[in-house]
mmCIF file of C-alpha atoms and ligand atoms in Angstrom:
data_model
loop_
_atom_site.group_PDB
_atom_site.id
_atom_site.type_symbol
_atom_site.label_atom_id
_atom_site.label_comp_id
_atom_site.label_asym_id
_atom_site.label_seq_id
_atom_site.Cartn_x
_atom_site.Cartn_y
_atom_site.Cartn_z
ATOM 1 C CA MET A 168 -75.180 61.590 73.762
ATOM 2 C CA SER A 169 -77.389 62.413 72.143
ATOM 3 C CA VAL A 170 -80.983 60.960 70.586
ATOM 4 C CA LEU A 171 -82.568 62.110 67.562
ATOM 5 C CA GLU A 172 -86.365 59.860 68.048
ATOM 6 C CA ILE A 173 -89.015 59.569 65.106
ATOM 7 C CA ARG A 174 -92.312 57.930 67.251
ATOM 8 C CA ASP A 175 -95.427 56.757 64.385
ATOM 9 C CA LEU A 176 -94.609 59.668 61.934
ATOM 10 C CA HIS A 177 -97.584 60.285 59.811
ATOM 11 C CA VAL A 178 -96.894 62.319 56.992
ATOM 12 C CA THR A 179 -99.130 63.280 54.180
ATOM 13 C CA VAL A 180 -98.187 65.613 50.934
ATOM 14 C CA ASP A 181 -100.624 68.183 48.861
ATOM 15 C CA THR A 182 -100.813 67.006 45.619
ATOM 16 C CA GLU A 183 -103.225 68.162 42.309
ATOM 17 C CA GLU A 184 -105.285 65.000 43.243
ATOM 18 C CA GLY A 185 -105.505 66.028 46.703
ATOM 19 C CA THR A 186 -103.894 65.233 49.877
ATOM 20 C CA THR A 187 -101.671 61.701 49.694
ATOM 21 C CA PRO A 188 -100.321 59.864 53.045
ATOM 22 C CA ILE A 189 -96.789 59.121 52.386
ATOM 23 C CA LEU A 190 -95.516 58.206 55.735
ATOM 24 C CA ASN A 191 -97.710 56.055 57.568
ATOM 25 C CA GLY A 192 -96.186 54.995 61.099
ATOM 26 C CA VAL A 193 -92.369 55.362 61.177
ATOM 27 C CA THR A 194 -90.663 54.806 64.777
ATOM 28 C CA LEU A 195 -87.211 54.979 64.296
ATOM 29 C CA THR A 196 -84.366 55.679 67.458
ATOM 30 C CA LEU A 197 -80.959 57.332 66.499
ATOM 31 C CA ARG A 198 -77.899 57.604 68.949
ATOM 32 C CA THR A 199 -75.024 59.723 68.517
ATOM 33 C CA GLY A 200 -72.315 57.611 67.108
ATOM 34 C CA GLU A 201 -74.581 55.510 65.464
ATOM 35 C CA THR A 202 -75.206 54.913 61.804
ATOM 36 C CA HIS A 203 -78.785 53.477 60.374
ATOM 37 C CA ALA A 204 -79.645 52.733 57.305
ATOM 38 C CA ILE A 205 -82.924 53.421 55.344
ATOM 39 C CA MET A 206 -83.192 50.956 52.254
ATOM 40 C CA GLY A 207 -86.129 50.873 50.395
ATOM 41 C CA PRO A 208 -87.591 50.655 46.516
ATOM 42 C CA ASN A 209 -88.022 54.028 44.860
ATOM 43 C CA GLY A 210 -91.163 55.502 46.123
ATOM 44 C CA SER A 211 -91.551 54.338 49.752
ATOM 45 C CA GLY A 212 -90.902 57.708 51.414
ATOM 46 C CA LYS A 213 -87.412 58.065 52.227
ATOM 47 C CA SER A 214 -86.815 61.800 51.051
ATOM 48 C CA THR A 215 -90.054 61.981 52.677
ATOM 49 C CA LEU A 216 -88.722 60.967 56.212
ATOM 50 C CA ALA A 217 -85.467 62.952 55.036
ATOM 51 C CA TYR A 218 -87.655 66.217 54.213
ATOM 52 C CA THR A 219 -89.579 66.188 57.397
ATOM 53 C CA ILE A 220 -86.948 65.853 59.568
ATOM 54 C CA ALA A 221 -85.386 68.962 57.957
ATOM 55 C CA GLY A 222 -88.557 70.848 57.912
ATOM 56 C CA HIS A 223 -89.220 71.455 54.533
ATOM 57 C CA PRO A 224 -92.959 73.268 54.241
ATOM 58 C CA LYS A 225 -94.319 71.056 51.250
ATOM 59 C CA TYR A 226 -94.768 67.897 53.782
ATOM 60 C CA THR A 227 -97.303 67.934 56.803
ATOM 61 C CA VAL A 228 -97.172 65.892 59.838
ATOM 62 C CA THR A 229 -100.263 64.583 60.841
ATOM 63 C CA GLY A 230 -99.066 61.919 63.579
ATOM 64 C CA GLY A 231 -96.129 61.017 65.664
ATOM 65 C CA SER A 232 -93.739 62.644 66.831
ATOM 66 C CA ILE A 233 -90.036 63.715 66.196
ATOM 67 C CA THR A 234 -87.953 65.113 69.153
ATOM 68 C CA LEU A 235 -83.875 65.842 70.112
ATOM 69 C CA ASP A 236 -82.898 64.688 73.593
ATOM 70 C CA GLY A 237 -86.390 65.158 74.555
ATOM 71 C CA GLU A 238 -87.206 68.703 72.290
ATOM 72 C CA ASP A 239 -89.738 68.793 69.987
ATOM 73 C CA VAL A 240 -88.022 68.946 66.537
ATOM 74 C CA LEU A 241 -91.507 69.445 64.773
ATOM 75 C CA ALA A 242 -92.267 72.991 66.543
ATOM 76 C CA MET A 243 -88.740 74.032 65.239
ATOM 77 C CA THR A 244 -88.304 76.582 61.870
ATOM 78 C CA VAL A 245 -86.021 75.344 59.334
ATOM 79 C CA ASP A 246 -83.111 76.911 61.084
ATOM 80 C CA GLU A 247 -83.874 76.233 64.179
ATOM 81 C CA ARG A 248 -83.640 72.836 63.631
ATOM 82 C CA ALA A 249 -80.006 73.535 61.941
ATOM 83 C CA ARG A 250 -79.055 75.406 64.692
ATOM 84 C CA ALA A 251 -79.995 72.129 67.126
ATOM 85 C CA GLY A 252 -77.529 70.385 65.046
ATOM 86 C CA LEU A 253 -79.432 68.790 62.310
ATOM 87 C CA PHE A 254 -78.329 68.470 58.817
ATOM 88 C CA LEU A 255 -79.575 66.937 55.588
ATOM 89 C CA ALA A 256 -77.619 66.119 52.675
ATOM 90 C CA MET A 257 -80.199 66.216 49.808
ATOM 91 C CA GLN A 258 -80.763 63.871 46.945
ATOM 92 C CA TYR A 259 -80.962 66.504 44.511
ATOM 93 C CA PRO A 260 -79.180 69.249 46.069
ATOM 94 C CA VAL A 261 -80.078 72.827 44.199
ATOM 95 C CA GLU A 262 -77.953 75.325 42.217
ATOM 96 C CA ILE A 263 -77.943 78.860 44.095
ATOM 97 C CA PRO A 264 -77.236 81.372 41.673
ATOM 98 C CA GLY A 265 -75.044 84.617 42.883
ATOM 99 C CA VAL A 266 -73.963 83.000 45.958
ATOM 100 C CA THR A 267 -70.315 81.370 45.957
ATOM 101 C CA VAL A 268 -69.463 78.234 47.709
ATOM 102 C CA THR A 269 -66.814 80.425 49.712
ATOM 103 C CA ASN A 270 -69.376 82.736 51.123
ATOM 104 C CA PHE A 271 -72.711 80.175 51.576
ATOM 105 C CA LEU A 272 -70.282 77.685 53.831
ATOM 106 C CA ARG A 273 -68.988 80.684 55.768
ATOM 107 C CA THR A 274 -72.472 82.446 56.151
ATOM 108 C CA ALA A 275 -74.127 78.619 57.406
ATOM 109 C CA LYS A 276 -71.195 78.211 59.206
ATOM 110 C CA THR A 277 -72.306 81.587 61.185
ATOM 111 C CA ALA A 278 -75.206 80.764 61.393
ATOM 112 C CA ILE A 279 -75.499 77.364 62.988
ATOM 113 C CA ASP A 280 -71.993 78.628 65.689
ATOM 114 C CA GLY A 281 -73.937 82.041 66.525
ATOM 115 C CA GLU A 282 -70.628 83.488 65.652
ATOM 116 C CA ALA A 283 -68.353 83.735 63.303
ATOM 117 C CA PRO A 284 -65.618 81.576 62.459
ATOM 118 C CA SER A 285 -61.888 82.726 63.536
ATOM 119 C CA ILE A 286 -60.347 83.730 59.671
ATOM 120 C CA ARG A 287 -57.426 81.820 59.839
ATOM 121 C CA THR A 288 -58.710 78.177 61.139
ATOM 122 C CA TRP A 289 -61.771 78.563 58.931
ATOM 123 C CA THR A 290 -59.171 79.256 55.641
ATOM 124 C CA LYS A 291 -57.175 75.976 57.151
ATOM 125 C CA ASP A 292 -60.369 73.572 57.678
ATOM 126 C CA VAL A 293 -62.150 74.943 54.538
ATOM 127 C CA LYS A 294 -58.990 74.083 52.189
ATOM 128 C CA GLN A 295 -58.571 70.971 54.304
ATOM 129 C CA SER A 296 -61.641 69.724 53.320
ATOM 130 C CA MET A 297 -61.661 69.968 50.163
ATOM 131 C CA LYS A 298 -58.599 68.116 49.512
ATOM 132 C CA GLY A 299 -59.819 65.613 51.915
ATOM 133 C CA LEU A 300 -63.021 65.312 49.125
ATOM 134 C CA ARG A 301 -60.739 65.880 45.677
ATOM 135 C CA MET A 302 -62.083 69.442 44.959
ATOM 136 C CA ASP A 303 -60.564 71.722 43.223
ATOM 137 C CA PRO A 304 -60.011 74.988 44.933
ATOM 138 C CA LYS A 305 -61.456 76.741 42.509
ATOM 139 C CA PHE A 306 -64.598 75.512 43.565
ATOM 140 C CA ALA A 307 -64.157 77.929 46.543
ATOM 141 C CA SER A 308 -65.246 81.223 43.981
ATOM 142 C CA ARG A 309 -67.704 78.957 42.166
ATOM 143 C CA ASN A 310 -71.640 79.767 42.162
ATOM 144 C CA VAL A 311 -73.426 76.848 44.822
ATOM 145 C CA ASN A 312 -74.117 73.619 42.283
ATOM 146 C CA GLU A 313 -74.208 75.788 39.531
ATOM 147 C CA GLY A 314 -73.021 74.130 36.458
ATOM 148 C CA PHE A 315 -71.320 71.263 38.757
ATOM 149 C CA SER A 316 -71.605 67.667 37.833
ATOM 150 C CA GLY A 317 -73.256 65.056 40.008
ATOM 151 C CA GLY A 318 -70.483 63.989 41.955
ATOM 152 C CA GLU A 319 -69.659 67.666 42.641
ATOM 153 C CA LYS A 320 -72.781 68.324 43.854
ATOM 154 C CA LYS A 321 -72.274 65.261 46.165
ATOM 155 C CA ARG A 322 -69.001 66.158 47.343
ATOM 156 C CA HIS A 323 -69.810 69.209 48.073
ATOM 157 C CA GLU A 324 -72.863 68.031 50.425
ATOM 158 C CA ILE A 325 -70.218 66.328 52.365
ATOM 159 C CA LEU A 326 -67.862 69.589 52.650
ATOM 160 C CA GLN A 327 -70.692 70.963 54.332
ATOM 161 C CA LEU A 328 -71.394 68.132 56.785
ATOM 162 C CA GLU A 329 -67.548 68.604 57.547
ATOM 163 C CA LEU A 330 -67.394 71.999 57.754
ATOM 164 C CA LEU A 331 -70.743 72.397 59.742
ATOM 165 C CA LYS A 332 -70.143 69.621 62.594
ATOM 166 C CA PRO A 333 -74.246 68.596 63.307
ATOM 167 C CA ARG A 334 -74.813 66.250 65.686
ATOM 168 C CA PHE A 335 -76.958 64.290 62.950
ATOM 169 C CA ALA A 336 -76.673 64.284 59.339
ATOM 170 C CA VAL A 337 -79.577 62.750 57.232
ATOM 171 C CA LEU A 338 -77.489 61.475 53.692
ATOM 172 C CA ASP A 339 -80.740 61.224 51.027
ATOM 173 C CA GLU A 340 -78.749 59.317 48.160
ATOM 174 C CA THR A 341 -74.976 60.386 48.474
ATOM 175 C CA ASP A 342 -74.399 57.357 46.670
ATOM 176 C CA SER A 343 -76.808 58.224 43.520
ATOM 177 C CA GLY A 344 -75.332 58.810 40.567
ATOM 178 C CA LEU A 345 -71.336 58.446 41.753
ATOM 179 C CA ASP A 346 -68.796 56.220 39.888
ATOM 180 C CA VAL A 347 -66.746 53.886 42.260
ATOM 181 C CA ASP A 348 -63.998 56.534 42.747
ATOM 182 C CA ALA A 349 -65.920 59.235 44.157
ATOM 183 C CA LEU A 350 -68.364 57.226 45.607
ATOM 184 C CA LYS A 351 -65.420 56.108 47.963
ATOM 185 C CA ILE A 352 -63.752 60.074 48.326
ATOM 186 C CA VAL A 353 -67.368 60.658 49.775
ATOM 187 C CA SER A 354 -67.716 57.634 51.590
ATOM 188 C CA GLU A 355 -64.262 58.392 53.626
ATOM 189 C CA GLY A 356 -65.371 62.176 54.101
ATOM 190 C CA VAL A 357 -68.234 60.769 56.254
ATOM 191 C CA ASN A 358 -66.522 58.391 57.471
ATOM 192 C CA ARG A 359 -63.722 61.366 58.569
ATOM 193 C CA ALA A 360 -66.727 63.244 60.347
ATOM 194 C CA LYS A 361 -67.982 60.027 62.580
ATOM 195 C CA GLU A 362 -64.677 60.069 63.674
ATOM 196 C CA GLU A 363 -63.925 63.515 64.476
ATOM 197 C CA THR A 364 -67.142 64.483 65.686
ATOM 198 C CA GLY A 365 -69.076 61.175 66.814
ATOM 199 C CA LEU A 366 -72.666 62.503 64.428
ATOM 200 C CA GLY A 367 -75.440 60.497 64.241
ATOM 201 C CA VAL A 368 -75.888 59.280 60.543
ATOM 202 C CA LEU A 369 -79.350 58.517 58.936
ATOM 203 C CA LEU A 370 -77.295 57.002 55.822
ATOM 204 C CA ILE A 371 -80.845 57.033 52.836
ATOM 205 C CA THR A 372 -79.926 54.932 50.009
ATOM 206 C CA HIS A 373 -81.688 52.050 47.443
ATOM 207 C CA TYR A 374 -78.611 50.330 47.077
ATOM 208 C CA THR A 375 -76.100 48.476 48.902
ATOM 209 C CA ARG A 376 -72.942 49.407 47.453
ATOM 210 C CA ILE A 377 -72.040 52.472 49.726
ATOM 211 C CA LEU A 378 -72.616 49.828 52.843
ATOM 212 C CA LYS A 379 -69.427 48.447 52.070
ATOM 213 C CA TYR A 380 -67.890 51.909 52.685
ATOM 214 C CA ILE A 381 -69.796 53.241 55.760
ATOM 215 C CA THR A 382 -71.109 50.042 58.079
ATOM 216 C CA PRO A 383 -74.238 50.659 59.619
ATOM 217 C CA ASP A 384 -75.413 49.500 63.005
ATOM 218 C CA HIS A 385 -78.796 49.450 61.643
ATOM 219 C CA VAL A 386 -80.571 48.893 58.969
ATOM 220 C CA HIS A 387 -84.236 49.690 58.074
ATOM 221 C CA VAL A 388 -86.009 49.260 54.902
ATOM 222 C CA LEU A 389 -88.735 51.472 54.464
ATOM 223 C CA VAL A 390 -91.528 49.990 51.849
ATOM 224 C CA ALA A 391 -94.773 52.004 51.438
ATOM 225 C CA GLY A 392 -94.273 54.548 54.478
ATOM 226 C CA ARG A 393 -93.750 51.684 56.994
ATOM 227 C CA VAL A 394 -90.360 49.940 58.217
ATOM 228 C CA ALA A 395 -90.997 46.845 57.025
ATOM 229 C CA GLU A 396 -87.459 45.388 58.280
ATOM 230 C CA GLN A 397 -85.006 46.032 60.616
ATOM 231 C CA GLY A 398 -81.741 44.237 61.145
ATOM 232 C CA GLY A 399 -77.888 44.759 61.414
ATOM 233 C CA PRO A 400 -75.483 45.288 58.349
ATOM 234 C CA GLU A 401 -76.669 41.255 57.565
ATOM 235 C CA LEU A 402 -80.174 42.579 56.000
ATOM 236 C CA ALA A 403 -78.363 44.525 53.865
ATOM 237 C CA ALA A 404 -76.040 41.958 52.371
ATOM 238 C CA ARG A 405 -79.768 39.831 51.830
ATOM 239 C CA LEU A 406 -81.029 43.155 50.120
ATOM 240 C CA GLU A 407 -78.435 42.805 47.735
ATOM 241 C CA ASP A 408 -78.552 39.545 46.716
ATOM 242 C CA GLU A 409 -82.389 39.958 46.352
ATOM 243 C CA GLY A 410 -83.589 43.139 45.799
ATOM 244 C CA TYR A 411 -86.741 44.390 47.354
ATOM 245 C CA ASP A 412 -89.292 42.138 45.409
ATOM 246 C CA ARG A 413 -89.971 40.211 48.887
ATOM 247 C CA PHE A 414 -91.814 43.447 50.072
ATOM 248 C CA LEU A 415 -93.667 44.309 47.214
ATOM 249 C CA GLU A 416 -97.676 43.022 46.167
ATOM 250 C CA PRO A 417 -97.022 40.609 43.618
ATOM 251 C CA VAL A 418 -98.554 42.317 40.346
ATOM 252 C CA VAL A 419 -101.896 40.414 38.980
ATOM 253 C CA ASP A 420 -102.133 39.555 36.198
ATOM 254 C CA ALA A 421 -105.435 40.517 34.601
ATOM 255 C CA ASP A 422 -105.142 37.491 32.120
ATOM 256 C CA ALA A 423 -104.660 34.736 34.509
HETATM 257 N N1 ADP B 683 -93.408 67.144 46.859
HETATM 258 C C1 ADP B 683 -93.922 65.946 46.757
HETATM 259 N N2 ADP B 683 -95.566 66.086 45.866
HETATM 260 C C2 ADP B 683 -96.103 65.465 45.332
HETATM 261 N N3 ADP B 683 -95.975 63.844 45.322
HETATM 262 C C3 ADP B 683 -94.721 63.551 46.259
HETATM 263 C C4 ADP B 683 -94.026 64.525 47.083
HETATM 264 N N4 ADP B 683 -92.817 64.593 47.911
HETATM 265 C C5 ADP B 683 -93.127 62.733 47.922
HETATM 266 N N5 ADP B 683 -94.170 62.847 46.656
HETATM 267 C C6 ADP B 683 -94.801 61.458 46.718
HETATM 268 O O1 ADP B 683 -94.452 60.275 47.783
HETATM 269 C C7 ADP B 683 -93.990 58.935 47.140
HETATM 270 C C8 ADP B 683 -92.571 59.017 48.295
HETATM 271 O O2 ADP B 683 -91.823 59.632 47.581
HETATM 272 P P1 ADP B 683 -90.183 59.935 47.958
HETATM 273 O O3 ADP B 683 -90.266 60.396 49.579
HETATM 274 O O4 ADP B 683 -89.560 60.901 47.182
HETATM 275 O O5 ADP B 683 -89.980 58.336 48.175
HETATM 276 P P2 ADP B 683 -88.708 57.989 47.742
HETATM 277 O O6 ADP B 683 -87.026 58.944 48.399
HETATM 278 O O7 ADP B 683 -87.866 56.889 49.049
HETATM 279 O O8 ADP B 683 -88.353 57.588 46.567
HETATM 280 C C9 ADP B 683 -94.093 58.673 45.760
HETATM 281 O O9 ADP B 683 -95.231 58.219 45.526
HETATM 282 C C10 ADP B 683 -93.956 60.594 45.329
HETATM 283 O O10 ADP B 683 -94.539 60.794 44.418
HETATM 284 MG MG1 MG B 684 -85.512 59.934 47.153
#
């Protein structure tokens, strides 16, 4: 079993107006085999948490720690983090002109494993995963994310997840912009990866609907850069009914 441990994490981002604190002490322990949902209103710092785990240079850690089986993740470069078994499916996947899906996947797999995958099993694995995600085989020869629809980009993120087999995956709003059918297909892909490799999943979402297909063991509500409440799946059901209103500061009516 592996453990990803986030302790009292403080993160700032540099903007034109200066340095802004975004995460104000986030603590969370994720074990392989577990699925944790991070929920919260827009702007609460969910993507900031995802990017900080992945090592995006825009975000500065000003306090706290992230460790993977006791190893200091914050001291690792982005590619060291990937080789250590951390994976991020981005909320807004980027286009990579000039790089085909096939080349991208194979290069990533080779970099992470430290050796090229055997051609026969690799080609079979790619085909099978693409089929499972109902991706047209033609995608293999297209440039990464270029001209992909929102749903196709999200499927491509999950294709990477299935093939790269990380120990921990952070899925940042993988459900956003998906219709019900695509949501099911993407969720099934995540569940297949969970069954096959026993990875730990940090499922970031604003809405509860993906949690009908991917059952979380724990739910954390992130508000203003802090975990405001934690619970089991029943907490997600409550958020479905009530929304995030009770966590947000009441708006003061200037005329009152
Ligand atoms: N790169 C950035 N530059 C400027 N502001 C940022 C940046 N990233 C995040 N923020 C700000 O930090 C807050 C949290 O953003 P984010 O982590 O994207 O929230 P969420 O994913 O929960 O919607 C927002 O107010 C956002 O404007
Ligand atoms: Mg976000």
